Tab-separated table of C-alpha atoms in Angstrom:
chain	number	residue	atom	x	y	z
A	1	MET	CA	0.000	0.000	0.000
A	2	SER	CA	2.805	2.442	0.807
A	3	THR	CA	4.119	2.144	-2.769
A	4	LEU	CA	0.743	3.113	-4.222
A	5	PRO	CA	0.930	6.614	-5.740
A	6	ARG	CA	-1.257	9.151	-3.912
A	7	GLN	CA	-3.343	9.844	-6.994
A	8	ASP	CA	-4.131	6.119	-7.387
A	9	ALA	CA	-4.903	5.850	-3.664
A	10	MET	CA	-7.378	8.720	-3.979
A	11	ARG	CA	-8.969	7.139	-7.055
A	12	GLN	CA	-9.415	3.840	-5.187
A	13	LEU	CA	-10.835	5.668	-2.177
A	14	LEU	CA	-13.423	7.505	-4.276
A	15	ALA	CA	-14.338	4.369	-6.239
A	16	GLY	CA	-14.819	2.459	-2.989
A	17	ILE	CA	-17.245	5.081	-1.704
A	18	ALA	CA	-19.227	4.895	-4.941
A	19	ASP	CA	-19.277	1.086	-4.675
A	20	ASP	CA	-20.475	1.289	-1.078
A	21	LEU	CA	-23.287	3.665	-2.012
A	22	GLN	CA	-24.547	1.016	-4.423
A	23	ALA	CA	-23.938	-1.780	-1.901
A	24	TYR	CA	-25.947	-0.019	0.797
A	25	ALA	CA	-28.851	0.393	-1.625
A	26	GLN	CA	-28.670	-3.379	-2.194
A	27	LEU	CA	-28.403	-4.025	1.540
A	28	TYR	CA	-31.473	-1.880	2.136
A	29	GLU	CA	-33.464	-3.993	-0.324
A	30	LEU	CA	-32.170	-7.246	1.177
A	31	LEU	CA	-33.115	-6.122	4.675
A	32	GLN	CA	-36.610	-5.299	3.430
A	33	GLN	CA	-36.837	-8.754	1.820
A	34	GLN	CA	-35.631	-10.346	5.043
A	35	PHE	CA	-38.302	-8.507	7.030
A	36	GLN	CA	-41.059	-9.561	4.650
A	37	ALA	CA	-39.860	-13.173	4.733
A	38	ALA	CA	-39.839	-13.104	8.541
A	39	LEU	CA	-43.333	-11.609	8.695
A	40	ARG	CA	-44.642	-14.342	6.404
A	41	HIS	CA	-42.630	-17.115	8.097
A	42	LYS	CA	-40.973	-18.039	4.774
A	43	ALA	CA	-37.939	-19.992	5.960
A	44	ALA	CA	-36.362	-20.509	2.524
A	45	GLU	CA	-36.674	-16.816	1.631
A	46	LEU	CA	-35.364	-15.860	5.064
A	47	ALA	CA	-32.326	-18.114	4.629
A	48	ALA	CA	-31.652	-16.771	1.129
A	49	ALA	CA	-31.869	-13.168	2.367
A	50	ALA	CA	-29.554	-13.935	5.289
A	51	GLU	CA	-26.983	-15.520	2.963
A	52	ALA	CA	-27.124	-12.590	0.525
A	53	ILE	CA	-26.823	-10.083	3.382
A	54	SER	CA	-23.858	-11.928	4.845
A	55	SER	CA	-22.031	-12.075	1.504
A	56	LEU	CA	-22.670	-8.406	0.776
A	57	VAL	CA	-21.569	-7.313	4.252
A	58	ASP	CA	-18.340	-9.315	3.889
A	59	VAL	CA	-17.503	-7.438	0.675
A	60	MET	CA	-18.405	-4.106	2.273
A	61	GLN	CA	-16.206	-4.905	5.275
A	62	GLN	CA	-13.254	-5.586	2.967
A	63	ARG	CA	-13.864	-2.244	1.259
A	64	ARG	CA	-13.992	-0.495	4.632
A	65	ALA	CA	-10.641	-2.000	5.628
A	66	LEU	CA	-9.145	-0.871	2.311
A	67	ARG	CA	-10.649	2.602	2.807
A	68	VAL	CA	-8.963	2.904	6.216
A	69	ALA	CA	-5.631	1.885	4.688
A	70	LEU	CA	-6.052	4.337	1.802
A	71	VAL	CA	-6.892	7.228	4.128
A	72	GLN	CA	-3.829	6.391	6.221
A	73	ARG	CA	-1.735	6.388	3.037
A	74	LEU	CA	-3.113	9.781	2.029
A	75	VAL	CA	-3.173	11.716	5.318
A	76	GLY	CA	-1.333	9.666	7.919
A	77	PRO	CA	-2.142	7.035	10.538
A	78	SER	CA	-4.662	9.132	12.467
A	79	GLY	CA	-6.286	10.644	9.378
A	80	ASN	CA	-9.992	10.685	8.633
A	81	MET	CA	-12.181	10.943	5.557
A	82	LEU	CA	-12.681	14.709	5.759
A	83	GLN	CA	-8.905	15.207	5.825
A	84	ALA	CA	-8.596	12.981	2.764
A	85	PHE	CA	-11.356	14.906	0.995
A	86	ALA	CA	-9.545	18.173	1.791
A	87	LEU	CA	-6.865	17.035	-0.675
A	88	LEU	CA	-9.394	17.343	-3.519
A	89	LYS	CA	-10.255	20.470	-5.488
A	90	ASN	CA	-13.427	22.321	-4.467
A	91	ALA	CA	-16.031	20.730	-6.761
A	92	ALA	CA	-14.671	17.207	-6.290
A	93	ARG	CA	-14.357	17.730	-2.532
A	94	GLU	CA	-17.935	18.984	-2.213
A	95	LYS	CA	-19.242	16.017	-4.195
A	96	MET	CA	-17.291	13.513	-2.126
A	97	GLU	CA	-18.336	15.136	1.147
A	98	ALA	CA	-21.969	14.914	-0.004
A	99	ASP	CA	-21.508	11.285	-1.089
A	100	TRP	CA	-19.874	10.487	2.265
A	101	LYS	CA	-22.795	12.070	4.125
A	102	THR	CA	-25.227	10.052	2.001
A	103	LEU	CA	-23.246	6.916	2.796
A	104	GLU	CA	-23.305	7.680	6.522
A	105	LEU	CA	-27.097	8.092	6.384
A	106	ALA	CA	-27.452	4.813	4.457
A	107	VAL	CA	-25.371	3.039	7.111
A	108	LEU	CA	-27.610	4.393	9.880
A	109	GLU	CA	-30.774	3.381	8.030
A	110	CYS	CA	-29.490	-0.133	7.373
A	111	LYS	CA	-28.503	-0.470	11.033
A	112	ARG	CA	-32.029	0.567	12.001
A	113	LEU	CA	-33.558	-1.980	9.622
A	114	SER	CA	-31.203	-4.682	10.828
A	115	LYS	CA	-32.217	-4.031	14.431
A	116	ARG	CA	-35.890	-4.047	13.446
A	117	ASN	CA	-35.416	-7.402	11.709
A	118	GLY	CA	-33.471	-8.832	14.626
A	119	ASP	CA	-36.120	-7.705	17.095
A	120	LEU	CA	-38.849	-9.347	14.990
A	121	LEU	CA	-36.921	-12.610	14.730
A	122	VAL	CA	-36.200	-12.669	18.462
A	123	GLU	CA	-39.869	-12.029	19.241
A	124	GLN	CA	-40.949	-14.781	16.847
A	125	TYR	CA	-38.483	-17.180	18.433
A	126	SER	CA	-39.712	-16.267	21.913
A	127	ILE	CA	-43.336	-16.840	20.916
A	128	MET	CA	-42.456	-20.167	19.323
A	129	GLN	CA	-40.648	-21.270	22.477
A	130	ARG	CA	-43.692	-20.406	24.585
A	131	VAL	CA	-45.990	-22.267	22.194
A	132	LEU	CA	-43.773	-25.361	22.132
A	133	HIS	CA	-42.734	-25.454	25.766
A	134	GLY	CA	-45.412	-23.485	27.567
A	135	GLU	CA	-44.996	-20.593	29.908
A	136	GLU	CA	-42.532	-20.999	32.757
A	137	GLN	CA	-45.084	-19.527	35.110
A	138	ILE	CA	-48.582	-18.887	33.958
A	139	TYR	CA	-49.443	-17.138	37.207
A	140	ALA	CA	-46.952	-15.128	39.183
A	141	PRO	CA	-46.868	-15.947	42.896
A	142	ALA	CA	-48.689	-13.439	45.058
């Protein structure tokens, strides 16, 4: 990585952000599919969504690790994205800052959907356990 020219590092950084914007749009759709499958108790669809989500997240995690390395190459070991964007000319910097903000919002939305899906699945599991095994205590002691 340290032999990568700065211009190429910046190009890779910007391309990775663009790729992640597309990936988060895909993740959003997959999380919606997962939710619908859970609501309808469609095990095969739920499994397929989980596999697709897992694969996509693995790729996104690799891109995030590369992004960290590229930022460190561009602005030093404690650098951040805004410092890297500051190396760009005005129009390019403004676009990348806007794209980064959009990406941050997409991350937050996908986290929210993931939590929603997890909460639904946990509740369904809890209900199923009560149906199969009964309540631990139907009446609480007085």
